[in-house]
Coordinates of C-alpha atoms in Angstrom, one line a residue:
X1 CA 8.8 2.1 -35.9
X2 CA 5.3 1.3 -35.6
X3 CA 3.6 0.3 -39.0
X4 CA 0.3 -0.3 -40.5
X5 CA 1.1 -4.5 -40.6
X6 CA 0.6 -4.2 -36.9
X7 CA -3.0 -3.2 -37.3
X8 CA -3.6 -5.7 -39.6
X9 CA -2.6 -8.7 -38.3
X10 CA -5.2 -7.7 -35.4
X11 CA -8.0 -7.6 -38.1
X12 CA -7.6 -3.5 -38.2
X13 CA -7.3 -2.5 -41.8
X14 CA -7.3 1.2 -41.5
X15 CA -8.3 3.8 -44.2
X16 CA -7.7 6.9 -42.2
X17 CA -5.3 8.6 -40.3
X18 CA -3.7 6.3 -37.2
X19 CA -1.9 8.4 -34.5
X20 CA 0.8 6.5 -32.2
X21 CA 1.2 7.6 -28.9
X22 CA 1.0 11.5 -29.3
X23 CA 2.2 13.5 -26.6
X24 CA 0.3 15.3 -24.3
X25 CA 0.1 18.5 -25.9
X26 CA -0.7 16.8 -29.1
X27 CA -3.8 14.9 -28.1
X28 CA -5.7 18.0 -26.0
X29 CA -4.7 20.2 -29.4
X30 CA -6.4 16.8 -31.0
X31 CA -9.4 16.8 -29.0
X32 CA -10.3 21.0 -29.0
X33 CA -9.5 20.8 -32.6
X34 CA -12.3 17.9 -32.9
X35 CA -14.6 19.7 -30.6
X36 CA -14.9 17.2 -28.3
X37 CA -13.6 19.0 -25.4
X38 CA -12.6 22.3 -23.5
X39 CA -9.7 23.7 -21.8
X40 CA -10.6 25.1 -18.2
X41 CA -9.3 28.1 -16.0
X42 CA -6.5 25.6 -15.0
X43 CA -5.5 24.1 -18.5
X44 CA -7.5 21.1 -17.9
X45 CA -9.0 19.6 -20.7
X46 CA -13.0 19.1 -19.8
X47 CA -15.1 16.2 -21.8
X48 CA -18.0 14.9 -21.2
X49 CA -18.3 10.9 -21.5
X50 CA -21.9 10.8 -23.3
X51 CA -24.9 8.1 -22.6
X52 CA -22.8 7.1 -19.9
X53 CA -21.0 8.7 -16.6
X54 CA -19.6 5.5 -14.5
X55 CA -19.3 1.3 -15.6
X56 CA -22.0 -0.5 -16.5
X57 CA -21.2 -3.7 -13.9
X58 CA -24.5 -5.9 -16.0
X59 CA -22.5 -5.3 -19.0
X60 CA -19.1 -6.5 -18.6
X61 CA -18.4 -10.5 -19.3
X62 CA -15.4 -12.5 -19.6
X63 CA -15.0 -15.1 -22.4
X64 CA -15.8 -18.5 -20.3
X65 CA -13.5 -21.4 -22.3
X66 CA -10.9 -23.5 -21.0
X67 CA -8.7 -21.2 -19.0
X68 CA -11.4 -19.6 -17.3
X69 CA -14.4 -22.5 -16.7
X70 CA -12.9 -23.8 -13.4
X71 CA -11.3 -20.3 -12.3
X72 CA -13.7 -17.7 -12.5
X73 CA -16.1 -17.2 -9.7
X74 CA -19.1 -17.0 -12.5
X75 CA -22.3 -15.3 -11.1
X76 CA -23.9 -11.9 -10.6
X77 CA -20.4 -10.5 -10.8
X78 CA -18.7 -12.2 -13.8
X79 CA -21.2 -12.8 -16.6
X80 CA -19.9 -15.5 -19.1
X81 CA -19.5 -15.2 -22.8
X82 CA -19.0 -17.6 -25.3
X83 CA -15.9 -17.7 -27.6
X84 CA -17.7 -17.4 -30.6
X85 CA -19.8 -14.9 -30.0
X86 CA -16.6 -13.0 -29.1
X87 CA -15.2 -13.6 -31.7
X88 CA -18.2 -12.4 -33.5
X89 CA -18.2 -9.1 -32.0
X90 CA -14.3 -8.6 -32.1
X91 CA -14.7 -8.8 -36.0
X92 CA -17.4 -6.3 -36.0
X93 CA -15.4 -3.8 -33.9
X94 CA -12.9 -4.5 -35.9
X95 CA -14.1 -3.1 -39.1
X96 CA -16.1 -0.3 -37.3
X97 CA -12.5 0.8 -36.1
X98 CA -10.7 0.3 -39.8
X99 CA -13.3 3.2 -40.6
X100 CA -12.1 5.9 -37.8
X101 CA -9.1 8.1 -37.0
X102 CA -6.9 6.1 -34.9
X103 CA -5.1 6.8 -31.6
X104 CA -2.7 4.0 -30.4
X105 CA -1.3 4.3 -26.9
X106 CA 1.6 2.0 -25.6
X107 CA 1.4 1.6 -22.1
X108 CA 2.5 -0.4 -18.8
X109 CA 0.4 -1.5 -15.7
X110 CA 2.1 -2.5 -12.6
X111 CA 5.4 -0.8 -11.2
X112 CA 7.2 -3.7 -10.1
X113 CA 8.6 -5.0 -13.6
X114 CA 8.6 -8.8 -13.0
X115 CA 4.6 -8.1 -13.0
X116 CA 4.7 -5.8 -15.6
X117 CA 2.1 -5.8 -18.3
X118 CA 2.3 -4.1 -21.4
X119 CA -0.6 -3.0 -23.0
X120 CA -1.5 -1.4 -26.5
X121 CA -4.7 0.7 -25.9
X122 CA -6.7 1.9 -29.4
X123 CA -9.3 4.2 -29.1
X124 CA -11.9 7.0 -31.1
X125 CA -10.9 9.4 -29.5
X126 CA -7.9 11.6 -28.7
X127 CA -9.3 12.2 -25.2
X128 CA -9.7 9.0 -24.4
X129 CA -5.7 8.0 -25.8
X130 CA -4.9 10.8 -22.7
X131 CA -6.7 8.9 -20.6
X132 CA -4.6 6.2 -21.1
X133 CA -1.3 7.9 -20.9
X134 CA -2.7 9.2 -17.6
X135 CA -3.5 6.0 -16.0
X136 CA -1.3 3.4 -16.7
X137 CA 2.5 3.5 -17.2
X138 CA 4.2 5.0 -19.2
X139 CA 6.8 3.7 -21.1
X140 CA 10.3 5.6 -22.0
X141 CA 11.2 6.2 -25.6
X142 CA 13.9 3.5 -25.6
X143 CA 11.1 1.3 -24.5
X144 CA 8.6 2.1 -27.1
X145 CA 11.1 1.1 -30.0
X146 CA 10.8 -2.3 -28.8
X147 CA 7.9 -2.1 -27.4
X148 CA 5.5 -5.8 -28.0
X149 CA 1.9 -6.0 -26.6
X150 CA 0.5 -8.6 -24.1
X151 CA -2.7 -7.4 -23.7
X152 CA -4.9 -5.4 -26.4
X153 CA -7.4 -3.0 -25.7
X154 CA -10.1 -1.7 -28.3
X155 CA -11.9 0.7 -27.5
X156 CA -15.0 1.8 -29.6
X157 CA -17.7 3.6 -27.5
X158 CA -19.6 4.5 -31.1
X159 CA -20.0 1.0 -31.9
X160 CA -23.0 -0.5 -30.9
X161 CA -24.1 -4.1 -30.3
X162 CA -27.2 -5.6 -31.4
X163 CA -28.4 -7.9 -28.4
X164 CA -30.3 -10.3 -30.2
X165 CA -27.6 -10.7 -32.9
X166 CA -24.6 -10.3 -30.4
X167 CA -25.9 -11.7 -27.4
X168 CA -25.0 -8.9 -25.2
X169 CA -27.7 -7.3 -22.4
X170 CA -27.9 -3.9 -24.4
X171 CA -25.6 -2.6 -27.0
X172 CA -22.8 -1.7 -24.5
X173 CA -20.1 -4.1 -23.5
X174 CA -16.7 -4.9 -22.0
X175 CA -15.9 -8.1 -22.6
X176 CA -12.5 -10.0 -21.3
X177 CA -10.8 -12.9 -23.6
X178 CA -8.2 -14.3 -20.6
X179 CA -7.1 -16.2 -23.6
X180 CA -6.7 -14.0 -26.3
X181 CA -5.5 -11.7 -23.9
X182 CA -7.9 -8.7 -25.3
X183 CA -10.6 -6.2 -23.7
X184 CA -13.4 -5.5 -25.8
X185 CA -15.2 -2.1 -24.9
X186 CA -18.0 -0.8 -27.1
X187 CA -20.9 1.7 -26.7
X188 CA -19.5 2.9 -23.7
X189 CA -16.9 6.2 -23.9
X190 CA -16.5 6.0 -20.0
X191 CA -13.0 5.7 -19.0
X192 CA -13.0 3.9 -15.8
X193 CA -14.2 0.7 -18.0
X194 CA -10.6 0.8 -19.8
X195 CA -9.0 1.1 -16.2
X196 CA -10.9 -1.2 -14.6
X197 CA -10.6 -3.8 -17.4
X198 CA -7.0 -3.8 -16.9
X199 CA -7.4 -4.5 -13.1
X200 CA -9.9 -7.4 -13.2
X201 CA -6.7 -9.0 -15.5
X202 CA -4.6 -8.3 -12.6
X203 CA -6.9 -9.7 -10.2
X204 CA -7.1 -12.9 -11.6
X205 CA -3.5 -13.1 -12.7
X206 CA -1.5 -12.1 -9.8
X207 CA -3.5 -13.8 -7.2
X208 CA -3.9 -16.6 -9.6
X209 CA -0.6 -17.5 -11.1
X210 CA 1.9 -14.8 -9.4
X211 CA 0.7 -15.4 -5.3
X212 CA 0.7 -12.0 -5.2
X213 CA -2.2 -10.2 -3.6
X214 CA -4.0 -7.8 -5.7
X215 CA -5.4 -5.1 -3.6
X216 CA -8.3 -2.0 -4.1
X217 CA -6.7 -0.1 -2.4
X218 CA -4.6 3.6 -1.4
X219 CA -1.0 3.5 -0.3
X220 CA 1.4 5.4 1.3
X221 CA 4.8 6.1 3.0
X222 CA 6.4 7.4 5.8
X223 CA 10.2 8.7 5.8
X224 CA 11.0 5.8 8.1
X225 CA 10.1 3.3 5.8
X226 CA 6.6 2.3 7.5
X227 CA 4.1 1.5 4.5
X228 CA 0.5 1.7 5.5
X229 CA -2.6 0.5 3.5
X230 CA -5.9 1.7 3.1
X231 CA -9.5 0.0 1.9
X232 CA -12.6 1.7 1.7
X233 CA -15.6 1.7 -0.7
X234 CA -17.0 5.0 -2.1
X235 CA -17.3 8.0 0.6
X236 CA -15.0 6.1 3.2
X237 CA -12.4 8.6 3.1
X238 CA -10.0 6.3 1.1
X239 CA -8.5 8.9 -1.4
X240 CA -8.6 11.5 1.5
X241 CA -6.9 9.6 4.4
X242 CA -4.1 8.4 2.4
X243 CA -3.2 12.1 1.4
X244 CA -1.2 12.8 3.9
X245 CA 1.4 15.8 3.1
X246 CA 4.2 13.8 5.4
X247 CA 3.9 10.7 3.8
X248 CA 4.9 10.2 0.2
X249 CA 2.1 8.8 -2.0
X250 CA 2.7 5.1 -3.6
X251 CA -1.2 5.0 -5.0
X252 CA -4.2 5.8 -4.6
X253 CA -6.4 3.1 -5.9
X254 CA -4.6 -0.2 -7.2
X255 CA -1.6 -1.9 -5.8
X256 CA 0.0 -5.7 -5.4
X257 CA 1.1 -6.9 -2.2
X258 CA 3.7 -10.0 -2.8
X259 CA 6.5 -11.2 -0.1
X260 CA 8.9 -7.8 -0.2
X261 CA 6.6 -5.2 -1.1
X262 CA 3.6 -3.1 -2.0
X263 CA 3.3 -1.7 -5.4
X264 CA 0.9 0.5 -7.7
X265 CA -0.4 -1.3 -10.7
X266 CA -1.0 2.4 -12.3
X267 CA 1.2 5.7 -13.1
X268 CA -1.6 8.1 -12.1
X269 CA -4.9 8.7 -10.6
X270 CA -8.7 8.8 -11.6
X271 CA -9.9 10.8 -8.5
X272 CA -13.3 12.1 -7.9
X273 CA -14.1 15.7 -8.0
X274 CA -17.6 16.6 -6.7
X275 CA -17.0 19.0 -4.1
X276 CA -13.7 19.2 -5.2
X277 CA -11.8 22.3 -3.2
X278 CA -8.2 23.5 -2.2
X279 CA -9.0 23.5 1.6
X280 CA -10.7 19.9 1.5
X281 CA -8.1 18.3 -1.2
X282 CA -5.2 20.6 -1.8
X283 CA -3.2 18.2 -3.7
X284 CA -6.0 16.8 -6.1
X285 CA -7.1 20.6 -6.5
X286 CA -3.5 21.3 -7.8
X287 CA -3.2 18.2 -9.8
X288 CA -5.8 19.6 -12.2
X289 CA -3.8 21.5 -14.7
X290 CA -3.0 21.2 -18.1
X291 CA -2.4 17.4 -18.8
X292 CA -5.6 16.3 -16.6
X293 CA -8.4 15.1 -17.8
X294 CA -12.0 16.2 -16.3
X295 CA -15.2 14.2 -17.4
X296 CA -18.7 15.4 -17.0
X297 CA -18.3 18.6 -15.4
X298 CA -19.5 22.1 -15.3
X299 CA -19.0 25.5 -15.3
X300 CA -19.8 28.6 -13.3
X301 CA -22.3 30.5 -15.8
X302 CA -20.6 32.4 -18.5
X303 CA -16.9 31.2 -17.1
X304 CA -14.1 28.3 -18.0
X305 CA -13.9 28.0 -14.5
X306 CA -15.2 24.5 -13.3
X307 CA -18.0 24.4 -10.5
X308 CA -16.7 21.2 -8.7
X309 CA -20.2 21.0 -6.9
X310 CA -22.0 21.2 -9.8
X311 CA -23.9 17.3 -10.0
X312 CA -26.1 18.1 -13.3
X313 CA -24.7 15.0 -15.2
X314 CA -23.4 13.2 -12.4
X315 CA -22.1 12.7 -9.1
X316 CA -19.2 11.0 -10.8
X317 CA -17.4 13.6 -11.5
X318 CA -13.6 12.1 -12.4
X319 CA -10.1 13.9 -12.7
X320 CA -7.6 12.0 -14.7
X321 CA -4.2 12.5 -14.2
X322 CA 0.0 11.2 -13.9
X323 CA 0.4 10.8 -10.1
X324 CA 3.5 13.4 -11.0
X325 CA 0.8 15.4 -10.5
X326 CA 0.8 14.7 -6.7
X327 CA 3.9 16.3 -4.9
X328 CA 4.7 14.1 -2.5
X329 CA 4.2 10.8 -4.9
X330 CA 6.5 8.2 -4.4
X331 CA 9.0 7.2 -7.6
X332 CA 9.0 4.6 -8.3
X333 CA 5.2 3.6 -6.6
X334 CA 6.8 1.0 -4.8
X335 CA 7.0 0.4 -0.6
X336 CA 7.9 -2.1 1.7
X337 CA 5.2 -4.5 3.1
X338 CA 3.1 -2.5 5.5
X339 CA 2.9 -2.5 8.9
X340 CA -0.5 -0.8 8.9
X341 CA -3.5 -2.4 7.0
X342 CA -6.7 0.1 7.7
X343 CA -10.4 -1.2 6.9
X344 CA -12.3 2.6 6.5
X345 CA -15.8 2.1 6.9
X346 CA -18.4 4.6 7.0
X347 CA -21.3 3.6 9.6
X348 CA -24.2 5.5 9.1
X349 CA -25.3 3.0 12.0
X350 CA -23.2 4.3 14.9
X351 CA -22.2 1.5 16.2
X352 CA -19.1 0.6 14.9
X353 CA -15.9 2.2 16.9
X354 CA -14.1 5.1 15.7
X355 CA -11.1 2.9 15.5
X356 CA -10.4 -0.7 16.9
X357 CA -7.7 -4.0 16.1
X358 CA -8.3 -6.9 14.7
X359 CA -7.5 -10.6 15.0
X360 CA -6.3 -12.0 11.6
X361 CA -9.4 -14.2 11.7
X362 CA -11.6 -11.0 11.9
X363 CA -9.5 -9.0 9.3
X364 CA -10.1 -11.4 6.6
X365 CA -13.9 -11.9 7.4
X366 CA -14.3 -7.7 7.4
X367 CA -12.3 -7.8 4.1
X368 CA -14.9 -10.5 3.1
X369 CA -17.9 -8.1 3.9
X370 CA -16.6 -5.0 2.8
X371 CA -18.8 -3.0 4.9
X372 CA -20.1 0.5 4.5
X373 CA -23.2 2.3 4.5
X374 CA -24.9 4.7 2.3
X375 CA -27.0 7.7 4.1
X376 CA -30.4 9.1 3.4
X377 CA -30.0 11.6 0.0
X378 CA -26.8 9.8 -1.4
X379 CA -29.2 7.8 -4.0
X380 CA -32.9 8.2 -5.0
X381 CA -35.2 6.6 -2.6
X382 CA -32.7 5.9 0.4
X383 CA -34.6 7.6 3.2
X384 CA -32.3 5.7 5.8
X385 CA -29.2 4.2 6.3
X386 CA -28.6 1.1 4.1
X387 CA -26.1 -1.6 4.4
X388 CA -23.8 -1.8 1.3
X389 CA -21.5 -5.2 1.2
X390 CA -18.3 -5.3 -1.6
X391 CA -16.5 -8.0 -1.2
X392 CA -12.7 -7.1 -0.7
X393 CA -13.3 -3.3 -1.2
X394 CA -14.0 -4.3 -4.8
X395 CA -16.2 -7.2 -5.2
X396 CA -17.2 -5.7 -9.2
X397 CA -13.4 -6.4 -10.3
X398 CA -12.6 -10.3 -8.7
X399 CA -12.4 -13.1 -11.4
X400 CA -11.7 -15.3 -8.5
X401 CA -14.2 -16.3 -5.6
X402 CA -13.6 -13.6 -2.4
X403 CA -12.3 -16.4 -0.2
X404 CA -9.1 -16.6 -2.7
X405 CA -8.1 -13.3 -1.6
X406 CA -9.2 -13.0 2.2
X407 CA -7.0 -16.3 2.7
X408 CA -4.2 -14.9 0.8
X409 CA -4.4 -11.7 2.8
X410 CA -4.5 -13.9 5.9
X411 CA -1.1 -15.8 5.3
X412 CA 0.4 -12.5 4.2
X413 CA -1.1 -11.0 7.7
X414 CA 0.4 -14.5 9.7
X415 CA 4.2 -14.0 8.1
X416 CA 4.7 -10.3 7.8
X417 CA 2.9 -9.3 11.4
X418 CA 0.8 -7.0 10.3
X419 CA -1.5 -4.2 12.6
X420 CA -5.1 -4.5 10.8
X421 CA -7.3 -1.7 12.1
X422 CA -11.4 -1.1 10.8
X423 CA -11.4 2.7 11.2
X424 CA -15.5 4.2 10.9
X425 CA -15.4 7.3 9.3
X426 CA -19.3 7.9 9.7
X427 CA -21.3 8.0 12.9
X428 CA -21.2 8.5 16.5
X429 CA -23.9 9.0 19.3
X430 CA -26.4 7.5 17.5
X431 CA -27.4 6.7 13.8
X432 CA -27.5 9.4 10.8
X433 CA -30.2 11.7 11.4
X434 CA -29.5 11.3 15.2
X435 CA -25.5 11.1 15.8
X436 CA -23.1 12.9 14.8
X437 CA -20.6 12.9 11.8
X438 CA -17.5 11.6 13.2
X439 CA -14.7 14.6 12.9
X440 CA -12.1 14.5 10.3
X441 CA -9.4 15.7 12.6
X442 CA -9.8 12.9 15.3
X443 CA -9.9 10.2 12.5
X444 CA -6.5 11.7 11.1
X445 CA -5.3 11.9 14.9
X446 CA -6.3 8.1 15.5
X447 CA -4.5 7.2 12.3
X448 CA -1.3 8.8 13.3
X449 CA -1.7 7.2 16.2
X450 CA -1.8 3.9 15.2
X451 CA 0.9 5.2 12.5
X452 CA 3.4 5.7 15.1
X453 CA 3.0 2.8 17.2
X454 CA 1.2 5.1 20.0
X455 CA -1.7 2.5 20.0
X456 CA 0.5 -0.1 20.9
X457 CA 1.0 1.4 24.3
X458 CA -2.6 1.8 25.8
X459 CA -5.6 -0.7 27.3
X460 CA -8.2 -2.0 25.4
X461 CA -12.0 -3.2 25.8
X462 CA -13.5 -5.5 23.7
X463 CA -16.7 -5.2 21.7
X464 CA -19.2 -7.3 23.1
X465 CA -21.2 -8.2 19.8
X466 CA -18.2 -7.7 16.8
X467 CA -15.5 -8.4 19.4
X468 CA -13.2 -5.5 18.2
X469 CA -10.7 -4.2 20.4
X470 CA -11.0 -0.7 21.1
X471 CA -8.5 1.5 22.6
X472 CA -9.3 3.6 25.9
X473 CA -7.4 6.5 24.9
X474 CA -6.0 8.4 22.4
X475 CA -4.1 11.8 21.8
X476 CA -6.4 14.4 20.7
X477 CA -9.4 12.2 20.6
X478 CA -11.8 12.8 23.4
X479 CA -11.7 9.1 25.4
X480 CA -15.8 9.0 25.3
X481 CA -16.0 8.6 21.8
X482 CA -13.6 5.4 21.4
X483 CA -16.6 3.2 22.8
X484 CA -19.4 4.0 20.7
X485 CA -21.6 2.3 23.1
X486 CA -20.8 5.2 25.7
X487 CA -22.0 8.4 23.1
X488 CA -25.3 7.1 22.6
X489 CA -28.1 8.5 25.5
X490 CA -30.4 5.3 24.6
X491 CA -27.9 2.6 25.9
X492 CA -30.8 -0.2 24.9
X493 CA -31.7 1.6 21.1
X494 CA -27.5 1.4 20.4
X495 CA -27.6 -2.0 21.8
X496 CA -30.3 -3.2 19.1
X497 CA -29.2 -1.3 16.6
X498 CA -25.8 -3.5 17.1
X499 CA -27.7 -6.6 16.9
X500 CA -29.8 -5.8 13.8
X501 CA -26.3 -4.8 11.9
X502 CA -24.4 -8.0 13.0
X503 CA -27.3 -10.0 11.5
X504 CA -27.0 -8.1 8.6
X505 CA -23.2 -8.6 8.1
X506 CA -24.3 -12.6 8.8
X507 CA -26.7 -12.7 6.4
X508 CA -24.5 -11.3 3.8
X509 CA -21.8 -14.1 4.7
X510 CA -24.2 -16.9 4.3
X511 CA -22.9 -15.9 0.2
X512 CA -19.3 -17.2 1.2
X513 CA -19.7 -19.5 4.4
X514 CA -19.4 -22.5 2.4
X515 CA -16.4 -21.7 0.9
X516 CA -14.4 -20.0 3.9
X517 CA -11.9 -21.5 6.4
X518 CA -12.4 -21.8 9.8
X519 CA -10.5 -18.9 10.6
X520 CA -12.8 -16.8 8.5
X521 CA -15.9 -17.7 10.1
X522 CA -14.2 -17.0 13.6
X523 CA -14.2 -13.4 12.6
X524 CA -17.9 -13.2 12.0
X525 CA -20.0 -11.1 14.9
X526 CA -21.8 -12.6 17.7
X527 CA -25.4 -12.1 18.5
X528 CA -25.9 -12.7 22.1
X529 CA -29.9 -12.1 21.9
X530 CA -30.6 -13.2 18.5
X531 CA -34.6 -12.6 19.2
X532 CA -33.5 -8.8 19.4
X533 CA -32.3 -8.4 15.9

């Protein structure tokens, strides 16, 4: 039975009520009794996440000491803090948490249990002790008796750092002790920083220690076995490609990839919802029922029913809930090692093909550069399309330098023959404004297709600037579009357009040429007229 002594010997002396891992039911009753949330149309319970609605990437550190000097890729990504000024602030948010209600949740990360992690989340707020349960793992009742911590989070979004005292950049922070094996989160009551602080841990442990390749990433299943992969930054069509009603779900956003296997990291899913609707997304528009959490969004006028396209606090609209919630999910999250790795990329350019195969060399220099694009009106100020680089699909949560995990990807790629595809999701005939969006229903066709081994069968023609091989034909996609080359009208405006992206994608790999292999750098694009780009 969980006791009082275990608060304390973290430095948690508490002189109201703690709460261990309520049920469900228990912490929406919690959270509407508290008035820090409402039920919707659905049963959902709707709360808003304050000052702010998505992570705050300047603010989160890790604790540079001994374990972590030589390790971490330290830089614009992974801010360094010192261990006493941890320390410092640990003590603070320590006593600023002996002085609220308590919610203590005891959860897992990572389905495969000789990676297992079990962590002890303590929060503020009932809402945010859902949130947890949601996510992560979660343990069964045998397993909470004995359950023992590894890593600790505190979370304490109405405690407030003083920069100048604390040495933070403003008064919000996550900060990650490697050694002490703790998250700190303060002034902050946005959720994805809890989720994502759990998977920068696995990112530097797994890789790291384990040799196991830690992935941002969707998964999912066939009934033959097949396991495909998919990687894509925001808009790509990650979340919506992988949903696929005839292929069970493993996950939607975090997985491991080590010499037998693919597996979730998670036990549910944080999926956006602007836009949200049953013909778009039927299974995420079922998943939101009682048991989901909803932050930051609104309501039809006068109604509990939620307007999914309603943007007034954010874009970022998020639905939190078990992947139970999802039919078709696979129990337990775990699949073989794929046979399909696809690179979804949305080119506002229109240059890149619909769908083409790469070498290995070329599959870890695209997962490298992380390409997409964002398109006029997505942000404020963005008249035209903009380049946008993440390094491995996720370059906000790697500890480690990029090159760790495009060469570990490589020798995965070498020993388990892998097909590696980049699939562009965005434009064809021309750039945004010009072209056309590419149609949902031929990107699902060329998936299948690749799915099912019909891609194996056909000819293929090779890019003449990115070297991609691109198919000649596909069912159900019309052969025209499968070399972008041959949609546009202006042959010589599509081939300068080419040239001024590959430079772009060159320049952003000057960040990690020094660092990358030979085989890496084979992958990079060729400029044939350099003076045109």
């Amino acid at each position: 039975m969980k006791t009082i002594e275990q608060l304390n010997t973290l430095g948690i002396h508490p002189t109201k009520k703690c709460f261990w891992n309520l049920p469900v039911s228990k912490l929406v009753e919690q959270t509407l009794q508290k008035k820090q949330g409402v039920l919707t149309s659905t049963g959902a319970l709707a709360c808003d996440t304050g000052e702010y609605t998505g992570r705050s990437p300047k603010d989160k550190y890790i604790v540079k000491d001994a374990l972590t000097e030589d390790a971490v890729w330290w830089g614009d990504v992974n801010h360094p803090f010192s261990s006493e000024d941890f320390e410092n602030l640990y003590n603070q948010v320590a006593v600023h948490l002996s002085n609220r209600e308590l919610y203590i949740k005891d959860v897992q990360a990572g389905s495969k249990k000789e990676y297992q992690l079990n962590v002890r989340v303590i929060t503020e707020t009932p809402w945010q002790s859902l949130f947890a349960n949601n996510l992560f793992l979660r343990p069964s009742k045998k397993e909470l008796e004995t359950f023992e911590h590894e890593w600790l989070i505190l979370a304490a979004p109405e405690f407030k750092a003083d920069p100048k005292k604390d040495k933070t950049r403003q008064h919000n922070f996550t900060i990650i002790n490697f050694t002490k094996k703790v998250i700190l989160i303060g002034g902050s009551a946005y959720t994805g920083e809890i989720k994502k602080g759990i998977f920068t841990i696995l990112n530097y442990i797994l890789p790291h220690d384990k040799r196991v390749l830690s992935m941002h990433c969707s998964a999912n299943i066939g009934e033959d076995g097949n396991t495909a992969v998919f990687f894509g930054l925001s808009g790509t069509g990650k979340t919506t490609l992988s949903a696929d009603p005839s292929r069970a779900l493993i996950g939607d956003d975090e997985h491991g990839w080590d010499s037998e296997s693919v597996f979730n990291f998670e036990g549910g899913c944080y999926a956006k919802c602007v836009n949200l609707s049953s013909e778009k997304e039927p299974q995420i528009f079922s998943a939101v029922r009682f048991g989901t959490l909803l932050e930051n969004v609104r309501f039809y006028e006068g109604s509990d029913v939620v307007d999914y396209d309603n943007i007034e606090v954010t874009e970022n609209t998020r639905a939190a809930y078990p992947i139970n919630f999802i039919d078709n999910a696979k129990n337990p999250s775990i699949g073989g090692t794929p046979k399909n790795i696809f690179f979804l990329t949305c080119d506002a350019f229109g240059v890149l093909p619909p769908i083409s195969k790469l070498t290995v060399g070329q599959a870890m220099y695209h997962f490298i550069s992380g390409y997409t694009a964002k398109v006029a009106g997505t942000e404020a100020g963005i008249t035209e399309p903009q380049t946008t680089f993440s390094a491995c699909f996720g370059e906000p949560f790697l500890p480690l330098h990029p090159t760790k995990y495009a060469e570990l990807l490589g020798k995965k790629l070498k020993s388990d023959t892998v097909n590696v595809w980049l699939v562009n999701t965005g434009w064809s005939g021309g750039a945004y404004g010009t072209g056309e969006r590419i149609k949902l229903n031929y990107t699902r066709a060329m998936i299948t297709a690749a799915l099912n081994g019909k891609l194996d069968e056909v000819a293929y023609l090779k890019h003449t600037v990115f070297g991609l091989q691109m198919p000649t034909e596909c069912d159900g996609v019309p052969s025209n579009l499968l070399n972008p080359k041959n949609t546009w009208e202006n042959k010589e405006a599509y081939d300068k357009t080419t040239d001024n992206l590959a430079s772009q994608f060159n320049e952003n790999f000057k960040l990690y040429e020094s660092f990358a292999n030979d085989e890496i750098r084979s992958g990079a694009p060729k400029i044939a007229n350099l003076e045109k780009a």
